[in-house]
PDB file of C-alpha atoms in Angstrom:
ATOM      1  CA  MET A   1     -20.540  -2.011  -4.487  1.00 47.00           C
ATOM      2  CA  ASN A   2     -22.728  -4.822  -3.249  1.00 51.00           C
ATOM      3  CA  ASN A   3     -20.531  -6.745  -0.856  1.00 74.00           C
ATOM      4  CA  ASP A   4     -17.341  -6.564   1.119  1.00 87.00           C
ATOM      5  CA  THR A   5     -15.408  -9.316  -0.637  1.00 93.00           C
ATOM      6  CA  TRP A   6     -12.716  -6.810  -1.581  1.00 96.00           C
ATOM      7  CA  LEU A   7     -12.015  -6.249   2.125  1.00 97.00           C
ATOM      8  CA  ASN A   8     -11.109  -9.910   2.508  1.00 96.00           C
ATOM      9  CA  ARG A   9      -8.206  -9.517   0.075  1.00 96.00           C
ATOM     10  CA  ILE A  10      -6.443  -7.502   2.733  1.00 97.00           C
ATOM     11  CA  ASP A  11      -4.087  -9.279   5.059  1.00 97.00           C
ATOM     12  CA  TRP A  12      -5.262  -7.639   8.277  1.00 97.00           C
ATOM     13  CA  ALA A  13      -2.746  -7.929  11.097  1.00 93.00           C
ATOM     14  CA  ALA A  14      -3.599  -9.780  14.311  1.00 93.00           C
ATOM     15  CA  ASP A  15      -4.898  -6.491  15.761  1.00 94.00           C
ATOM     16  CA  GLY A  16      -7.220  -6.050  12.773  1.00 97.00           C
ATOM     17  CA  LEU A  17      -5.266  -3.179  11.307  1.00 97.00           C
ATOM     18  CA  VAL A  18      -3.409  -2.400   8.103  1.00 97.00           C
ATOM     19  CA  PRO A  19      -1.039   0.534   7.579  1.00 97.00           C
ATOM     20  CA  ALA A  20      -2.226   3.104   5.049  1.00 98.00           C
ATOM     21  CA  ILE A  21       0.113   5.506   3.263  1.00 98.00           C
ATOM     22  CA  ALA A  22      -1.363   8.805   2.119  1.00 98.00           C
ATOM     23  CA  GLN A  23       0.375  10.258  -0.907  1.00 98.00           C
ATOM     24  CA  ASP A  24      -0.385  13.664  -2.392  1.00 98.00           C
ATOM     25  CA  ALA A  25      -2.025  12.931  -5.732  1.00 98.00           C
ATOM     26  CA  ALA A  26      -0.643  16.096  -7.290  1.00 96.00           C
ATOM     27  CA  SER A  27       2.922  16.366  -5.985  1.00 96.00           C
ATOM     28  CA  GLY A  28       3.556  12.691  -5.332  1.00 98.00           C
ATOM     29  CA  ARG A  29       4.850  13.538  -1.887  1.00 98.00           C
ATOM     30  CA  VAL A  30       4.288  10.969   0.838  1.00 98.00           C
ATOM     31  CA  LEU A  31       2.269  12.817   3.467  1.00 98.00           C
ATOM     32  CA  MET A  32       1.718  10.406   6.336  1.00 98.00           C
ATOM     33  CA  VAL A  33       1.150   6.840   7.415  1.00 98.00           C
ATOM     34  CA  ALA A  34      -1.760   5.878   9.636  1.00 98.00           C
ATOM     35  CA  TRP A  35      -3.769   2.754  10.368  1.00 97.00           C
ATOM     36  CA  MET A  36      -7.098   1.413   9.191  1.00 98.00           C
ATOM     37  CA  ASN A  37      -9.388  -1.343  10.323  1.00 98.00           C
ATOM     38  CA  ARG A  38     -12.128  -2.811   8.112  1.00 97.00           C
ATOM     39  CA  GLU A  39     -14.624  -0.185   9.153  1.00 97.00           C
ATOM     40  CA  ALA A  40     -12.203   2.673   8.517  1.00 98.00           C
ATOM     41  CA  LEU A  41     -11.390   1.468   5.020  1.00 98.00           C
ATOM     42  CA  LYS A  42     -15.038   0.818   4.228  1.00 97.00           C
ATOM     43  CA  ARG A  43     -15.974   4.326   5.337  1.00 97.00           C
ATOM     44  CA  THR A  44     -13.100   5.774   3.378  1.00 98.00           C
ATOM     45  CA  VAL A  45     -14.471   4.180   0.209  1.00 97.00           C
ATOM     46  CA  GLN A  46     -18.056   5.105   0.979  1.00 97.00           C
ATOM     47  CA  SER A  47     -17.380   8.724   1.901  1.00 97.00           C
ATOM     48  CA  GLY A  48     -14.486   9.439  -0.447  1.00 98.00           C
ATOM     49  CA  GLU A  49     -12.516  10.922   2.450  1.00 98.00           C
ATOM     50  CA  ALA A  50      -9.790   9.217   4.458  1.00 98.00           C
ATOM     51  CA  VAL A  51     -10.965   7.597   7.693  1.00 98.00           C
ATOM     52  CA  TYR A  52      -8.322   5.979   9.852  1.00 98.00           C
ATOM     53  CA  TRP A  53      -8.253   4.063  13.097  1.00 98.00           C
ATOM     54  CA  SER A  54      -6.570   6.046  15.854  1.00 96.00           C
ATOM     55  CA  ARG A  55      -4.488   3.605  17.883  1.00 93.00           C
ATOM     56  CA  SER A  56      -3.977   6.118  20.688  1.00 93.00           C
ATOM     57  CA  ARG A  57      -7.634   7.143  20.976  1.00 94.00           C
ATOM     58  CA  LYS A  58      -8.898   3.688  20.007  1.00 96.00           C
ATOM     59  CA  LYS A  59     -11.606   5.016  17.708  1.00 97.00           C
ATOM     60  CA  LEU A  60     -12.336   5.853  14.110  1.00 98.00           C
ATOM     61  CA  TRP A  61     -10.685   9.058  13.035  1.00 97.00           C
ATOM     62  CA  HIS A  62     -12.063  10.991  10.123  1.00 98.00           C
ATOM     63  CA  LYS A  63      -8.865  12.819   9.208  1.00 97.00           C
ATOM     64  CA  GLY A  64      -9.462  16.554   9.404  1.00 94.00           C
ATOM     65  CA  GLU A  65     -12.452  16.280  11.762  1.00 93.00           C
ATOM     66  CA  GLU A  66     -10.765  18.759  14.088  1.00 89.00           C
ATOM     67  CA  SER A  67      -8.244  20.514  11.872  1.00 90.00           C
ATOM     68  CA  GLY A  68     -10.388  20.752   8.756  1.00 92.00           C
ATOM     69  CA  HIS A  69      -7.501  19.168   6.857  1.00 94.00           C
ATOM     70  CA  THR A  70      -9.510  16.367   5.301  1.00 97.00           C
ATOM     71  CA  GLN A  71      -8.166  14.113   2.576  1.00 98.00           C
ATOM     72  CA  LYS A  72     -10.188  13.573  -0.576  1.00 98.00           C
ATOM     73  CA  VAL A  73      -9.309  10.085  -1.777  1.00 98.00           C
ATOM     74  CA  LYS A  74      -8.655   9.789  -5.515  1.00 98.00           C
ATOM     75  CA  GLU A  75      -7.315   6.239  -5.669  1.00 98.00           C
ATOM     76  CA  ILE A  76      -6.753   3.245  -3.400  1.00 98.00           C
ATOM     77  CA  ARG A  77      -4.110   0.611  -4.044  1.00 98.00           C
ATOM     78  CA  LEU A  78      -2.999  -2.542  -2.263  1.00 98.00           C
ATOM     79  CA  ASP A  79       0.458  -4.077  -2.350  1.00 98.00           C
ATOM     80  CA  CYS A  80       1.402  -7.515  -3.602  1.00 97.00           C
ATOM     81  CA  ASP A  81       1.080  -9.274  -0.278  1.00 95.00           C
ATOM     82  CA  GLY A  82      -2.022  -7.323   0.692  1.00 97.00           C
ATOM     83  CA  ASP A  83      -0.703  -5.831   3.900  1.00 96.00           C
ATOM     84  CA  VAL A  84      -0.256  -2.154   2.990  1.00 98.00           C
ATOM     85  CA  VAL A  85      -2.793   0.272   1.518  1.00 98.00           C
ATOM     86  CA  LEU A  86      -1.774   3.292  -0.565  1.00 98.00           C
ATOM     87  CA  LEU A  87      -4.081   6.267  -0.942  1.00 98.00           C
ATOM     88  CA  GLN A  88      -3.767   9.065  -3.492  1.00 98.00           C
ATOM     89  CA  VAL A  89      -5.274  12.096  -1.823  1.00 98.00           C
ATOM     90  CA  GLU A  90      -6.060  15.764  -2.273  1.00 98.00           C
ATOM     91  CA  GLN A  91      -4.856  17.174   1.011  1.00 98.00           C
ATOM     92  CA  GLY A  92      -7.145  19.843   2.446  1.00 97.00           C
ATOM     93  CA  GLY A  93      -5.278  22.996   3.436  1.00 95.00           C
ATOM     94  CA  GLY A  94      -2.090  21.486   2.062  1.00 96.00           C
ATOM     95  CA  ILE A  95      -1.259  20.350   5.593  1.00 96.00           C
ATOM     96  CA  ALA A  96      -1.223  16.686   6.555  1.00 97.00           C
ATOM     97  CA  CYS A  97       0.903  16.834   9.707  1.00 96.00           C
ATOM     98  CA  HIS A  98      -0.352  17.775  13.169  1.00 94.00           C
ATOM     99  CA  THR A  99       2.752  19.986  13.475  1.00 95.00           C
ATOM    100  CA  GLY A 100       1.324  22.224  10.759  1.00 96.00           C
ATOM    101  CA  ARG A 101       3.638  20.988   8.039  1.00 97.00           C
ATOM    102  CA  ALA A 102       2.684  19.706   4.589  1.00 97.00           C
ATOM    103  CA  SER A 103       4.022  16.223   5.269  1.00 98.00           C
ATOM    104  CA  CYS A 104       4.838  14.244   8.395  1.00 98.00           C
ATOM    105  CA  PHE A 105       8.147  13.309   6.783  1.00 98.00           C
ATOM    106  CA  PHE A 106       9.904  16.574   7.489  1.00 98.00           C
ATOM    107  CA  SER A 107      13.029  15.117   9.122  1.00 98.00           C
ATOM    108  CA  LYS A 108      15.832  14.251   6.734  1.00 98.00           C
ATOM    109  CA  LEU A 109      18.993  12.351   7.631  1.00 98.00           C
ATOM    110  CA  GLU A 110      22.084  14.437   6.891  1.00 97.00           C
ATOM    111  CA  ASN A 111      25.531  13.341   8.014  1.00 94.00           C
ATOM    112  CA  GLY A 112      24.226  11.400  10.956  1.00 95.00           C
ATOM    113  CA  SER A 113      21.634  13.899  12.156  1.00 96.00           C
ATOM    114  CA  TRP A 114      17.935  14.408  11.538  1.00 97.00           C
ATOM    115  CA  VAL A 115      17.397  17.834  10.058  1.00 97.00           C
ATOM    116  CA  GLU A 116      13.975  19.474   9.854  1.00 97.00           C
ATOM    117  CA  THR A 117      13.582  20.545   6.259  1.00 95.00           C
ATOM    118  CA  ASP A 118      10.020  21.728   6.026  1.00 94.00           C
ATOM    119  CA  ALA A 119       8.457  24.971   7.187  1.00 94.00           C
ATOM    120  CA  VAL A 120       5.525  25.054   9.560  1.00 96.00           C
ATOM    121  CA  LEU A 121       2.747  26.388   7.367  1.00 95.00           C
ATOM    122  CA  LYS A 122       0.322  27.035  10.189  1.00 92.00           C
ATOM    123  CA  ASN A 123       0.733  27.141  13.932  1.00 91.00           C
ATOM    124  CA  PRO A 124      -0.800  24.023  15.504  1.00 90.00           C
ATOM    125  CA  ASP A 125      -2.446  26.260  18.128  1.00 88.00           C
ATOM    126  CA  GLU A 126      -4.422  27.823  15.289  1.00 88.00           C
ATOM    127  CA  ILE A 127      -5.259  24.450  13.751  1.00 86.00           C
ATOM    128  CA  TYR A 128      -6.504  22.801  16.927  1.00 81.00           C
ATOM    129  CA  LYS A 129      -8.526  25.402  18.738  1.00 73.00           C
ATOM    130  CA  LYS A 130      -9.901  23.487  21.663  1.00 58.00           C
TER     131      LYS A 130
ATOM    132  CA  MET B   1      29.188   9.656  11.302  1.00 47.00           C
ATOM    133  CA  ASN B   2      30.683   8.985  14.670  1.00 51.00           C
ATOM    134  CA  ASN B   3      27.888   7.511  16.703  1.00 74.00           C
ATOM    135  CA  ASP B   4      24.449   5.983  16.463  1.00 87.00           C
ATOM    136  CA  THR B   5      22.483   8.663  18.296  1.00 93.00           C
ATOM    137  CA  TRP B   6      20.377   9.228  15.199  1.00 96.00           C
ATOM    138  CA  LEU B   7      19.133   5.630  15.485  1.00 97.00           C
ATOM    139  CA  ASN B   8      17.711   6.404  18.906  1.00 96.00           C
ATOM    140  CA  ARG B   9      15.341   8.982  17.444  1.00 96.00           C
ATOM    141  CA  ILE B  10      13.427   6.117  15.857  1.00 97.00           C
ATOM    142  CA  ASP B  11      10.497   4.695  17.730  1.00 97.00           C
ATOM    143  CA  TRP B  12      11.316   1.034  17.160  1.00 97.00           C
ATOM    144  CA  ALA B  13       8.329  -1.237  17.698  1.00 93.00           C
ATOM    145  CA  ALA B  14       8.382  -3.920  20.396  1.00 93.00           C
ATOM    146  CA  ASP B  15       9.823  -6.344  17.854  1.00 94.00           C
ATOM    147  CA  GLY B  16      12.665  -3.941  17.113  1.00 97.00           C
ATOM    148  CA  LEU B  17      11.382  -3.072  13.661  1.00 97.00           C
ATOM    149  CA  VAL B  18      10.223   0.018  11.810  1.00 97.00           C
ATOM    150  CA  PRO B  19       8.379   0.048   8.467  1.00 97.00           C
ATOM    151  CA  ALA B  20      10.315   1.585   5.588  1.00 98.00           C
ATOM    152  CA  ILE B  21       8.649   2.950   2.470  1.00 98.00           C
ATOM    153  CA  ALA B  22      10.704   2.940  -0.718  1.00 98.00           C
ATOM    154  CA  GLN B  23       9.708   5.674  -3.146  1.00 98.00           C
ATOM    155  CA  ASP B  24      11.145   6.067  -6.615  1.00 98.00           C
ATOM    156  CA  ALA B  25      13.250   9.230  -6.464  1.00 98.00           C
ATOM    157  CA  ALA B  26      12.577  10.030 -10.126  1.00 96.00           C
ATOM    158  CA  SER B  27       8.908   9.185 -10.645  1.00 96.00           C
ATOM    159  CA  GLY B  28       7.687   9.632  -7.097  1.00 98.00           C
ATOM    160  CA  ARG B  29       5.950   6.296  -7.271  1.00 98.00           C
ATOM    161  CA  VAL B  30       5.696   4.321  -4.039  1.00 98.00           C
ATOM    162  CA  LEU B  31       7.461   1.068  -4.810  1.00 98.00           C
ATOM    163  CA  MET B  32       7.206  -1.099  -1.716  1.00 98.00           C
ATOM    164  CA  VAL B  33       7.088  -1.224   2.049  1.00 98.00           C
ATOM    165  CA  ALA B  34       9.417  -3.468   4.033  1.00 98.00           C
ATOM    166  CA  TRP B  35      10.858  -3.588   7.540  1.00 97.00           C
ATOM    167  CA  MET B  36      14.133  -2.536   9.069  1.00 98.00           C
ATOM    168  CA  ASN B  37      15.807  -3.162  12.400  1.00 98.00           C
ATOM    169  CA  ARG B  38      18.674  -1.007  13.702  1.00 97.00           C
ATOM    170  CA  GLU B  39      21.279  -3.043  11.877  1.00 97.00           C
ATOM    171  CA  ALA B  40      19.391  -2.906   8.580  1.00 98.00           C
ATOM    172  CA  LEU B  41      19.046   0.865   8.718  1.00 98.00           C
ATOM    173  CA  LYS B  42      22.653   1.307   9.773  1.00 97.00           C
ATOM    174  CA  ARG B  43      23.850  -0.831   6.873  1.00 97.00           C
ATOM    175  CA  THR B  44      21.557   1.055   4.508  1.00 98.00           C
ATOM    176  CA  VAL B  45      23.226   4.314   5.470  1.00 97.00           C
ATOM    177  CA  GLN B  46      26.728   2.871   5.398  1.00 96.00           C
ATOM    178  CA  SER B  47      26.362   1.086   2.060  1.00 97.00           C
ATOM    179  CA  GLY B  48      24.025   3.513   0.308  1.00 98.00           C
ATOM    180  CA  GLU B  49      21.805   0.598  -0.744  1.00 98.00           C
ATOM    181  CA  ALA B  50      18.596  -0.497   0.926  1.00 98.00           C
ATOM    182  CA  VAL B  51      18.971  -3.278   3.459  1.00 98.00           C
ATOM    183  CA  TYR B  52      15.807  -4.562   5.103  1.00 98.00           C
ATOM    184  CA  TRP B  53      14.929  -7.150   7.713  1.00 98.00           C
ATOM    185  CA  SER B  54      13.088 -10.094   6.223  1.00 96.00           C
ATOM    186  CA  ARG B  55      10.400 -11.063   8.705  1.00 93.00           C
ATOM    187  CA  SER B  56       9.732 -14.352   6.915  1.00 93.00           C
ATOM    188  CA  ARG B  57      13.377 -15.398   6.641  1.00 94.00           C
ATOM    189  CA  LYS B  58      14.332 -13.695   9.907  1.00 96.00           C
ATOM    190  CA  LYS B  59      17.531 -12.217   8.514  1.00 97.00           C
ATOM    191  CA  LEU B  60      18.967  -9.100   6.975  1.00 98.00           C
ATOM    192  CA  TRP B  61      17.979  -8.737   3.354  1.00 97.00           C
ATOM    193  CA  HIS B  62      20.051  -6.670   1.017  1.00 98.00           C
ATOM    194  CA  LYS B  63      17.328  -5.869  -1.475  1.00 97.00           C
ATOM    195  CA  GLY B  64      18.400  -7.151  -4.899  1.00 94.00           C
ATOM    196  CA  GLU B  65      20.875  -9.706  -3.539  1.00 93.00           C
ATOM    197  CA  GLU B  66      19.141 -12.384  -5.636  1.00 89.00           C
ATOM    198  CA  SER B  67      17.290 -10.416  -8.268  1.00 89.00           C
ATOM    199  CA  GLY B  68      19.944  -7.789  -8.921  1.00 92.00           C
ATOM    200  CA  HIS B  69      17.265  -5.164  -8.367  1.00 94.00           C
ATOM    201  CA  THR B  70      19.105  -3.186  -5.745  1.00 97.00           C
ATOM    202  CA  GLN B  71      17.960   0.198  -4.503  1.00 98.00           C
ATOM    203  CA  LYS B  72      20.405   3.084  -4.411  1.00 98.00           C
ATOM    204  CA  VAL B  73      19.291   5.289  -1.534  1.00 98.00           C
ATOM    205  CA  LYS B  74      19.269   9.036  -2.299  1.00 98.00           C
ATOM    206  CA  GLU B  75      17.519  10.294   0.832  1.00 98.00           C
ATOM    207  CA  ILE B  76      16.188   9.033   4.151  1.00 98.00           C
ATOM    208  CA  ARG B  77      13.369  10.706   6.051  1.00 98.00           C
ATOM    209  CA  LEU B  78      11.573  10.000   9.306  1.00 98.00           C
ATOM    210  CA  ASP B  79       8.010  10.942  10.143  1.00 98.00           C
ATOM    211  CA  CYS B  80       6.863  13.207  12.973  1.00 97.00           C
ATOM    212  CA  ASP B  81       6.370  10.463  15.523  1.00 95.00           C
ATOM    213  CA  GLY B  82       9.469   8.611  14.432  1.00 97.00           C
ATOM    214  CA  ASP B  83       7.847   5.321  13.556  1.00 96.00           C
ATOM    215  CA  VAL B  84       8.044   5.239   9.756  1.00 98.00           C
ATOM    216  CA  VAL B  85      11.085   5.664   7.525  1.00 98.00           C
ATOM    217  CA  LEU B  86      10.844   6.958   3.952  1.00 98.00           C
ATOM    218  CA  LEU B  87      13.556   6.201   1.406  1.00 98.00           C
ATOM    219  CA  GLN B  88      14.045   7.916  -1.923  1.00 98.00           C
ATOM    220  CA  VAL B  89      15.636   5.301  -4.146  1.00 98.00           C
ATOM    221  CA  GLU B  90      16.941   4.652  -7.610  1.00 98.00           C
ATOM    222  CA  GLN B  91      15.391   1.284  -8.367  1.00 98.00           C
ATOM    223  CA  GLY B  92      17.745  -1.107 -10.173  1.00 97.00           C
ATOM    224  CA  GLY B  93      16.156  -2.677 -13.257  1.00 95.00           C
ATOM    225  CA  GLY B  94      13.084  -0.520 -12.705  1.00 96.00           C
ATOM    226  CA  ILE B  95      11.546  -3.471 -10.871  1.00 96.00           C
ATOM    227  CA  ALA B  96      10.856  -3.397  -7.146  1.00 97.00           C
ATOM    228  CA  CYS B  97       8.272  -6.178  -6.870  1.00 96.00           C
ATOM    229  CA  HIS B  98       9.011  -9.892  -6.700  1.00 94.00           C
ATOM    230  CA  THR B  99       6.220 -10.369  -9.247  1.00 95.00           C
ATOM    231  CA  GLY B 100       8.375  -8.573 -11.825  1.00 96.00           C
ATOM    232  CA  ARG B 101       6.422  -5.334 -11.713  1.00 97.00           C
ATOM    233  CA  ALA B 102       7.765  -1.828 -11.176  1.00 97.00           C
ATOM    234  CA  SER B 103       5.880  -1.363  -7.914  1.00 98.00           C
ATOM    235  CA  CYS B 104       4.303  -3.697  -5.389  1.00 98.00           C
ATOM    236  CA  PHE B 105       1.214  -1.460  -5.454  1.00 98.00           C
ATOM    237  CA  PHE B 106      -0.202  -2.810  -8.709  1.00 98.00           C
ATOM    238  CA  SER B 107      -3.716  -3.564  -7.446  1.00 98.00           C
ATOM    239  CA  LYS B 108      -6.158  -0.709  -7.684  1.00 98.00           C
ATOM    240  CA  LEU B 109      -9.644  -0.613  -6.192  1.00 98.00           C
ATOM    241  CA  GLU B 110     -12.267  -0.062  -8.903  1.00 97.00           C
ATOM    242  CA  ASN B 111     -15.972  -0.369  -8.153  1.00 94.00           C
ATOM    243  CA  GLY B 112     -15.452  -2.832  -5.348  1.00 95.00           C
ATOM    244  CA  SER B 113     -12.794  -4.985  -7.002  1.00 96.00           C
ATOM    245  CA  TRP B 114      -9.022  -5.044  -6.995  1.00 97.00           C
ATOM    246  CA  VAL B 115      -7.794  -4.618 -10.564  1.00 97.00           C
ATOM    247  CA  GLU B 116      -4.192  -5.304 -11.584  1.00 97.00           C
ATOM    248  CA  THR B 117      -3.075  -2.218 -13.419  1.00 95.00           C
ATOM    249  CA  ASP B 118       0.620  -2.789 -13.997  1.00 94.00           C
ATOM    250  CA  ALA B 119       2.357  -4.966 -16.532  1.00 94.00           C
ATOM    251  CA  VAL B 120       4.836  -7.653 -15.528  1.00 96.00           C
ATOM    252  CA  LEU B 121       8.105  -6.280 -16.897  1.00 94.00           C
ATOM    253  CA  LYS B 122      10.082  -9.458 -16.351  1.00 92.00           C
ATOM    254  CA  ASN B 123       9.043 -13.018 -15.610  1.00 91.00           C
ATOM    255  CA  PRO B 124       9.879 -13.867 -11.987  1.00 90.00           C
ATOM    256  CA  ASP B 125      11.325 -17.184 -13.191  1.00 88.00           C
ATOM    257  CA  GLU B 126      13.945 -15.177 -15.036  1.00 88.00           C
ATOM    258  CA  ILE B 127      14.568 -12.910 -12.060  1.00 85.00           C
ATOM    259  CA  TYR B 128      15.034 -15.657  -9.457  1.00 81.00           C
ATOM    260  CA  LYS B 129      17.061 -18.346 -11.140  1.00 73.00           C
ATOM    261  CA  LYS B 130      17.663 -20.766  -8.307  1.00 58.00           C
TER     262      LYS B 130
END
């Protein structure tokens, strides 16, 4: 692609960010939501792997850089008012969540309580070794 | 449910809102993202239909109140850091988007351009009659 016109279609918030939903391209499961700035989205497209903006660390975050659980991006969509991005991804290791679960959405509301429904597939101590 | 303790597990933003993703319970398609405050989420649980907070109109918004395209909520999940809600819904009329499309995510990035991939199922003039 020759220019960045497509980036201007996005309604970046005042802080320069847009939320990005990562959905498992195979299962359809929503894996996580993170944030992107222009640079993160541009790098995601260029590299074919999800790059987010870490609000806590205030820097670009190539998902999986520590854990190895990278996300191969198969498709990128934008919603009608341009303020949410949706990625279809192949989730490396089948683990998106830092808790070692497949998806970050492992708490389900049941009769007024949040119940953890998903198994920890890998101990976070083994994922993050430093 | 007897109390609202479950609402305190949510990491409400400074403006009192949390983003809510509506996903089609049958197809797995991500339909839209909107916002909820405590009252909206409480009413969603109580009524079994999605109630959001309209940031533009600054009021509670029972999705479908005008269009008839209500969302029957089958499941509510929360992500690991408690700042995004995920709803599994049965989408009334099969149309979630105000443009008359099934999903708000109808723009797909292809070779540096956003391409509209989804058909308009119903003319918005027929959906919103006033």
